[in-house]
Amino acid sequence: IGCVAAVIAAPLGWCAATEVKMDSLLSWHRLFGTATGVVALPFLWLHEWLPYWGQVAGLLGLAALVGIAGHFGNARVHGSFF
């Protein structure tokens, strides 16, 4: 479910950001959000053929991308000292 949500959320984020002034935090948020969507799609297709350690590594990598993208999004909305 998370991989599907990431693939849907990435293009929706690009559409929503067209009306907002671009700054450094938004650029980083957009970069990591797009990377999450791009990495999630092949992982969604390939996870059944990966060995267990490959599945764990892929999920940890995706979780890190989500966390980093969320950090930059939160810093943009709430400021650097949230």
JSON list of N, CA, C and O in Angstrom, two decimals, residues 1-7 34-66:
[
{"chain": "A", "resi": 1, "resn": "ILE", "atom": "N", "xyz": [0.84, -1.19, 0.00]},
{"chain": "A", "resi": 1, "resn": "ILE", "atom": "CA", "xyz": [0.00, 0.00, 0.00]},
{"chain": "A", "resi": 1, "resn": "ILE", "atom": "C", "xyz": [0.88, 1.24, 0.00]},
{"chain": "A", "resi": 1, "resn": "ILE", "atom": "O", "xyz": [0.57, 2.22, -0.67]},
{"chain": "A", "resi": 2, "resn": "GLY", "atom": "N", "xyz": [1.96, 1.21, 0.74]},
{"chain": "A", "resi": 2, "resn": "GLY", "atom": "CA", "xyz": [2.85, 2.38, 0.81]},
{"chain": "A", "resi": 2, "resn": "GLY", "atom": "C", "xyz": [3.51, 2.70, -0.51]},
{"chain": "A", "resi": 2, "resn": "GLY", "atom": "O", "xyz": [3.66, 3.87, -0.87]},
{"chain": "A", "resi": 3, "resn": "CYS", "atom": "N", "xyz": [3.90, 1.66, -1.26]},
{"chain": "A", "resi": 3, "resn": "CYS", "atom": "CA", "xyz": [4.52, 1.89, -2.56]},
{"chain": "A", "resi": 3, "resn": "CYS", "atom": "C", "xyz": [3.53, 2.52, -3.53]},
{"chain": "A", "resi": 3, "resn": "CYS", "atom": "O", "xyz": [3.87, 3.44, -4.28]},
{"chain": "A", "resi": 4, "resn": "VAL", "atom": "N", "xyz": [2.31, 2.05, -3.52]},
{"chain": "A", "resi": 4, "resn": "VAL", "atom": "CA", "xyz": [1.28, 2.61, -4.39]},
{"chain": "A", "resi": 4, "resn": "VAL", "atom": "C", "xyz": [1.02, 4.06, -4.00]},
{"chain": "A", "resi": 4, "resn": "VAL", "atom": "O", "xyz": [0.89, 4.94, -4.87]},
{"chain": "A", "resi": 5, "resn": "ALA", "atom": "N", "xyz": [0.95, 4.34, -2.71]},
{"chain": "A", "resi": 5, "resn": "ALA", "atom": "CA", "xyz": [0.72, 5.71, -2.25]},
{"chain": "A", "resi": 5, "resn": "ALA", "atom": "C", "xyz": [1.86, 6.63, -2.66]},
{"chain": "A", "resi": 5, "resn": "ALA", "atom": "O", "xyz": [1.63, 7.79, -3.05]},
{"chain": "A", "resi": 6, "resn": "ALA", "atom": "N", "xyz": [3.10, 6.15, -2.61]},
{"chain": "A", "resi": 6, "resn": "ALA", "atom": "CA", "xyz": [4.25, 6.97, -3.02]},
{"chain": "A", "resi": 6, "resn": "ALA", "atom": "C", "xyz": [4.20, 7.28, -4.50]},
{"chain": "A", "resi": 6, "resn": "ALA", "atom": "O", "xyz": [4.50, 8.41, -4.92]},
{"chain": "A", "resi": 7, "resn": "VAL", "atom": "N", "xyz": [3.81, 6.30, -5.31]},
{"chain": "A", "resi": 7, "resn": "VAL", "atom": "CA", "xyz": [3.73, 6.51, -6.76]},
{"chain": "A", "resi": 7, "resn": "VAL", "atom": "C", "xyz": [2.63, 7.53, -7.09]},
{"chain": "A", "resi": 7, "resn": "VAL", "atom": "O", "xyz": [2.77, 8.32, -8.00]},
{"chain": "A", "resi": 34, "resn": "THR", "atom": "N", "xyz": [10.19, 12.78, -5.14]},
{"chain": "A", "resi": 34, "resn": "THR", "atom": "CA", "xyz": [10.22, 12.18, -6.48]},
{"chain": "A", "resi": 34, "resn": "THR", "atom": "C", "xyz": [11.05, 10.91, -6.46]},
{"chain": "A", "resi": 34, "resn": "THR", "atom": "O", "xyz": [10.67, 9.90, -7.07]},
{"chain": "A", "resi": 35, "resn": "ALA", "atom": "N", "xyz": [12.18, 10.93, -5.76]},
{"chain": "A", "resi": 35, "resn": "ALA", "atom": "CA", "xyz": [13.02, 9.73, -5.67]},
{"chain": "A", "resi": 35, "resn": "ALA", "atom": "C", "xyz": [12.26, 8.59, -5.00]},
{"chain": "A", "resi": 35, "resn": "ALA", "atom": "O", "xyz": [12.38, 7.43, -5.41]},
{"chain": "A", "resi": 36, "resn": "THR", "atom": "N", "xyz": [11.45, 8.90, -4.00]},
{"chain": "A", "resi": 36, "resn": "THR", "atom": "CA", "xyz": [10.66, 7.87, -3.34]},
{"chain": "A", "resi": 36, "resn": "THR", "atom": "C", "xyz": [9.68, 7.23, -4.32]},
{"chain": "A", "resi": 36, "resn": "THR", "atom": "O", "xyz": [9.55, 6.01, -4.38]},
{"chain": "A", "resi": 37, "resn": "GLY", "atom": "N", "xyz": [8.99, 8.06, -5.10]},
{"chain": "A", "resi": 37, "resn": "GLY", "atom": "CA", "xyz": [8.06, 7.53, -6.08]},
{"chain": "A", "resi": 37, "resn": "GLY", "atom": "C", "xyz": [8.74, 6.72, -7.17]},
{"chain": "A", "resi": 37, "resn": "GLY", "atom": "O", "xyz": [8.24, 5.68, -7.59]},
{"chain": "A", "resi": 38, "resn": "VAL", "atom": "N", "xyz": [9.91, 7.18, -7.59]},
{"chain": "A", "resi": 38, "resn": "VAL", "atom": "CA", "xyz": [10.65, 6.48, -8.66]},
{"chain": "A", "resi": 38, "resn": "VAL", "atom": "C", "xyz": [11.19, 5.15, -8.16]},
{"chain": "A", "resi": 38, "resn": "VAL", "atom": "O", "xyz": [11.15, 4.15, -8.88]},
{"chain": "A", "resi": 39, "resn": "VAL", "atom": "N", "xyz": [11.69, 5.10, -6.95]},
{"chain": "A", "resi": 39, "resn": "VAL", "atom": "CA", "xyz": [12.24, 3.86, -6.40]},
{"chain": "A", "resi": 39, "resn": "VAL", "atom": "C", "xyz": [11.13, 2.89, -6.00]},
{"chain": "A", "resi": 39, "resn": "VAL", "atom": "O", "xyz": [11.28, 1.68, -6.11]},
{"chain": "A", "resi": 40, "resn": "ALA", "atom": "N", "xyz": [9.99, 3.42, -5.56]},
{"chain": "A", "resi": 40, "resn": "ALA", "atom": "CA", "xyz": [8.90, 2.57, -5.09]},
{"chain": "A", "resi": 40, "resn": "ALA", "atom": "C", "xyz": [8.28, 1.75, -6.22]},
{"chain": "A", "resi": 40, "resn": "ALA", "atom": "O", "xyz": [7.88, 0.61, -6.01]},
{"chain": "A", "resi": 41, "resn": "LEU", "atom": "N", "xyz": [8.21, 2.32, -7.41]},
{"chain": "A", "resi": 41, "resn": "LEU", "atom": "CA", "xyz": [7.56, 1.61, -8.51]},
{"chain": "A", "resi": 41, "resn": "LEU", "atom": "C", "xyz": [8.27, 0.32, -8.90]},
{"chain": "A", "resi": 41, "resn": "LEU", "atom": "O", "xyz": [7.64, -0.74, -8.92]},
{"chain": "A", "resi": 42, "resn": "PRO", "atom": "N", "xyz": [9.58, 0.33, -9.17]},
{"chain": "A", "resi": 42, "resn": "PRO", "atom": "CA", "xyz": [10.23, -0.95, -9.47]},
{"chain": "A", "resi": 42, "resn": "PRO", "atom": "C", "xyz": [10.25, -1.90, -8.27]},
{"chain": "A", "resi": 42, "resn": "PRO", "atom": "O", "xyz": [10.16, -3.12, -8.44]},
{"chain": "A", "resi": 43, "resn": "PHE", "atom": "N", "xyz": [10.35, -1.35, -7.05]},
{"chain": "A", "resi": 43, "resn": "PHE", "atom": "CA", "xyz": [10.34, -2.22, -5.87]},
{"chain": "A", "resi": 43, "resn": "PHE", "atom": "C", "xyz": [9.00, -2.93, -5.75]},
{"chain": "A", "resi": 43, "resn": "PHE", "atom": "O", "xyz": [8.93, -4.10, -5.38]},
{"chain": "A", "resi": 44, "resn": "LEU", "atom": "N", "xyz": [7.92, -2.23, -6.09]},
{"chain": "A", "resi": 44, "resn": "LEU", "atom": "CA", "xyz": [6.60, -2.84, -6.04]},
{"chain": "A", "resi": 44, "resn": "LEU", "atom": "C", "xyz": [6.50, -4.02, -7.00]},
{"chain": "A", "resi": 44, "resn": "LEU", "atom": "O", "xyz": [5.91, -5.05, -6.68]},
{"chain": "A", "resi": 45, "resn": "TRP", "atom": "N", "xyz": [7.11, -3.89, -8.17]},
{"chain": "A", "resi": 45, "resn": "TRP", "atom": "CA", "xyz": [7.07, -4.97, -9.16]},
{"chain": "A", "resi": 45, "resn": "TRP", "atom": "C", "xyz": [8.03, -6.12, -8.82]},
{"chain": "A", "resi": 45, "resn": "TRP", "atom": "O", "xyz": [7.76, -7.27, -9.12]},
{"chain": "A", "resi": 46, "resn": "LEU", "atom": "N", "xyz": [9.17, -5.79, -8.25]},
{"chain": "A", "resi": 46, "resn": "LEU", "atom": "CA", "xyz": [10.24, -6.78, -8.07]},
{"chain": "A", "resi": 46, "resn": "LEU", "atom": "C", "xyz": [10.29, -7.43, -6.68]},
{"chain": "A", "resi": 46, "resn": "LEU", "atom": "O", "xyz": [11.06, -8.37, -6.49]},
{"chain": "A", "resi": 47, "resn": "HIS", "atom": "N", "xyz": [9.52, -6.96, -5.72]},
{"chain": "A", "resi": 47, "resn": "HIS", "atom": "CA", "xyz": [9.71, -7.44, -4.35]},
{"chain": "A", "resi": 47, "resn": "HIS", "atom": "C", "xyz": [9.43, -8.93, -4.20]},
{"chain": "A", "resi": 47, "resn": "HIS", "atom": "O", "xyz": [10.00, -9.57, -3.33]},
{"chain": "A", "resi": 48, "resn": "GLU", "atom": "N", "xyz": [8.59, -9.51, -5.04]},
{"chain": "A", "resi": 48, "resn": "GLU", "atom": "CA", "xyz": [8.31, -10.94, -4.91]},
{"chain": "A", "resi": 48, "resn": "GLU", "atom": "C", "xyz": [9.49, -11.81, -5.32]},
{"chain": "A", "resi": 48, "resn": "GLU", "atom": "O", "xyz": [9.60, -12.95, -4.88]},
{"chain": "A", "resi": 49, "resn": "TRP", "atom": "N", "xyz": [10.34, -11.31, -6.20]},
{"chain": "A", "resi": 49, "resn": "TRP", "atom": "CA", "xyz": [11.48, -12.08, -6.69]},
{"chain": "A", "resi": 49, "resn": "TRP", "atom": "C", "xyz": [12.77, -11.78, -5.94]},
{"chain": "A", "resi": 49, "resn": "TRP", "atom": "O", "xyz": [13.78, -12.42, -6.18]},
{"chain": "A", "resi": 50, "resn": "LEU", "atom": "N", "xyz": [12.74, -10.82, -5.05]},
{"chain": "A", "resi": 50, "resn": "LEU", "atom": "CA", "xyz": [13.93, -10.49, -4.27]},
{"chain": "A", "resi": 50, "resn": "LEU", "atom": "C", "xyz": [14.07, -11.45, -3.10]},
{"chain": "A", "resi": 50, "resn": "LEU", "atom": "O", "xyz": [13.07, -11.91, -2.54]},
{"chain": "A", "resi": 51, "resn": "PRO", "atom": "N", "xyz": [15.30, -11.76, -2.71]},
{"chain": "A", "resi": 51, "resn": "PRO", "atom": "CA", "xyz": [15.48, -12.54, -1.49]},
{"chain": "A", "resi": 51, "resn": "PRO", "atom": "C", "xyz": [15.05, -11.70, -0.27]},
{"chain": "A", "resi": 51, "resn": "PRO", "atom": "O", "xyz": [14.85, -10.49, -0.37]},
{"chain": "A", "resi": 52, "resn": "TYR", "atom": "N", "xyz": [14.95, -12.35, 0.86]},
{"chain": "A", "resi": 52, "resn": "TYR", "atom": "CA", "xyz": [14.48, -11.67, 2.07]},
{"chain": "A", "resi": 52, "resn": "TYR", "atom": "C", "xyz": [15.32, -10.43, 2.39]},
{"chain": "A", "resi": 52, "resn": "TYR", "atom": "O", "xyz": [14.77, -9.36, 2.67]},
{"chain": "A", "resi": 53, "resn": "TRP", "atom": "N", "xyz": [16.64, -10.56, 2.34]},
{"chain": "A", "resi": 53, "resn": "TRP", "atom": "CA", "xyz": [17.50, -9.42, 2.67]},
{"chain": "A", "resi": 53, "resn": "TRP", "atom": "C", "xyz": [17.32, -8.28, 1.66]},
{"chain": "A", "resi": 53, "resn": "TRP", "atom": "O", "xyz": [17.45, -7.11, 2.00]},
{"chain": "A", "resi": 54, "resn": "GLY", "atom": "N", "xyz": [16.98, -8.61, 0.41]},
{"chain": "A", "resi": 54, "resn": "GLY", "atom": "CA", "xyz": [16.72, -7.57, -0.58]},
{"chain": "A", "resi": 54, "resn": "GLY", "atom": "C", "xyz": [15.43, -6.82, -0.29]},
{"chain": "A", "resi": 54, "resn": "GLY", "atom": "O", "xyz": [15.35, -5.60, -0.48]},
{"chain": "A", "resi": 55, "resn": "GLN", "atom": "N", "xyz": [14.43, -7.56, 0.19]},
{"chain": "A", "resi": 55, "resn": "GLN", "atom": "CA", "xyz": [13.18, -6.91, 0.56]},
{"chain": "A", "resi": 55, "resn": "GLN", "atom": "C", "xyz": [13.37, -5.99, 1.76]},
{"chain": "A", "resi": 55, "resn": "GLN", "atom": "O", "xyz": [12.85, -4.87, 1.78]},
{"chain": "A", "resi": 56, "resn": "VAL", "atom": "N", "xyz": [14.13, -6.46, 2.73]},
{"chain": "A", "resi": 56, "resn": "VAL", "atom": "CA", "xyz": [14.38, -5.64, 3.92]},
{"chain": "A", "resi": 56, "resn": "VAL", "atom": "C", "xyz": [15.19, -4.40, 3.55]},
{"chain": "A", "resi": 56, "resn": "VAL", "atom": "O", "xyz": [14.86, -3.28, 3.99]},
{"chain": "A", "resi": 57, "resn": "ALA", "atom": "N", "xyz": [16.20, -4.56, 2.74]},
{"chain": "A", "resi": 57, "resn": "ALA", "atom": "CA", "xyz": [17.02, -3.41, 2.33]},
{"chain": "A", "resi": 57, "resn": "ALA", "atom": "C", "xyz": [16.18, -2.41, 1.54]},
{"chain": "A", "resi": 57, "resn": "ALA", "atom": "O", "xyz": [16.31, -1.19, 1.73]},
{"chain": "A", "resi": 58, "resn": "GLY", "atom": "N", "xyz": [15.35, -2.91, 0.65]},
{"chain": "A", "resi": 58, "resn": "GLY", "atom": "CA", "xyz": [14.49, -2.02, -0.14]},
{"chain": "A", "resi": 58, "resn": "GLY", "atom": "C", "xyz": [13.52, -1.25, 0.73]},
{"chain": "A", "resi": 58, "resn": "GLY", "atom": "O", "xyz": [13.32, -0.04, 0.54]},
{"chain": "A", "resi": 59, "resn": "LEU", "atom": "N", "xyz": [12.91, -1.94, 1.68]},
{"chain": "A", "resi": 59, "resn": "LEU", "atom": "CA", "xyz": [11.96, -1.26, 2.58]},
{"chain": "A", "resi": 59, "resn": "LEU", "atom": "C", "xyz": [12.66, -0.24, 3.46]},
{"chain": "A", "resi": 59, "resn": "LEU", "atom": "O", "xyz": [12.12, 0.85, 3.71]},
{"chain": "A", "resi": 60, "resn": "LEU", "atom": "N", "xyz": [13.85, -0.57, 3.95]},
{"chain": "A", "resi": 60, "resn": "LEU", "atom": "CA", "xyz": [14.59, 0.40, 4.76]},
{"chain": "A", "resi": 60, "resn": "LEU", "atom": "C", "xyz": [15.01, 1.61, 3.94]},
{"chain": "A", "resi": 60, "resn": "LEU", "atom": "O", "xyz": [14.96, 2.75, 4.42]},
{"chain": "A", "resi": 61, "resn": "GLY", "atom": "N", "xyz": [15.41, 1.38, 2.70]},
{"chain": "A", "resi": 61, "resn": "GLY", "atom": "CA", "xyz": [15.76, 2.49, 1.82]},
{"chain": "A", "resi": 61, "resn": "GLY", "atom": "C", "xyz": [14.57, 3.39, 1.53]},
{"chain": "A", "resi": 61, "resn": "GLY", "atom": "O", "xyz": [14.68, 4.62, 1.56]},
{"chain": "A", "resi": 62, "resn": "LEU", "atom": "N", "xyz": [13.43, 2.77, 1.25]},
{"chain": "A", "resi": 62, "resn": "LEU", "atom": "CA", "xyz": [12.22, 3.56, 1.01]},
{"chain": "A", "resi": 62, "resn": "LEU", "atom": "C", "xyz": [11.79, 4.32, 2.26]},
{"chain": "A", "resi": 62, "resn": "LEU", "atom": "O", "xyz": [11.37, 5.48, 2.18]},
{"chain": "A", "resi": 63, "resn": "ALA", "atom": "N", "xyz": [11.91, 3.69, 3.41]},
{"chain": "A", "resi": 63, "resn": "ALA", "atom": "CA", "xyz": [11.56, 4.36, 4.67]},
{"chain": "A", "resi": 63, "resn": "ALA", "atom": "C", "xyz": [12.48, 5.56, 4.90]},
{"chain": "A", "resi": 63, "resn": "ALA", "atom": "O", "xyz": [12.03, 6.62, 5.37]},
{"chain": "A", "resi": 64, "resn": "ALA", "atom": "N", "xyz": [13.76, 5.42, 4.58]},
{"chain": "A", "resi": 64, "resn": "ALA", "atom": "CA", "xyz": [14.69, 6.55, 4.73]},
{"chain": "A", "resi": 64, "resn": "ALA", "atom": "C", "xyz": [14.31, 7.69, 3.79]},
{"chain": "A", "resi": 64, "resn": "ALA", "atom": "O", "xyz": [14.32, 8.86, 4.19]},
{"chain": "A", "resi": 65, "resn": "LEU", "atom": "N", "xyz": [13.96, 7.37, 2.54]},
{"chain": "A", "resi": 65, "resn": "LEU", "atom": "CA", "xyz": [13.56, 8.41, 1.59]},
{"chain": "A", "resi": 65, "resn": "LEU", "atom": "C", "xyz": [12.30, 9.13, 2.06]},
{"chain": "A", "resi": 65, "resn": "LEU", "atom": "O", "xyz": [12.20, 10.36, 1.96]},
{"chain": "A", "resi": 66, "resn": "VAL", "atom": "N", "xyz": [11.33, 8.37, 2.57]},
{"chain": "A", "resi": 66, "resn": "VAL", "atom": "CA", "xyz": [10.10, 8.98, 3.08]},
{"chain": "A", "resi": 66, "resn": "VAL", "atom": "C", "xyz": [10.42, 9.89, 4.27]},
{"chain": "A", "resi": 66, "resn": "VAL", "atom": "O", "xyz": [9.90, 11.01, 4.37]}
]
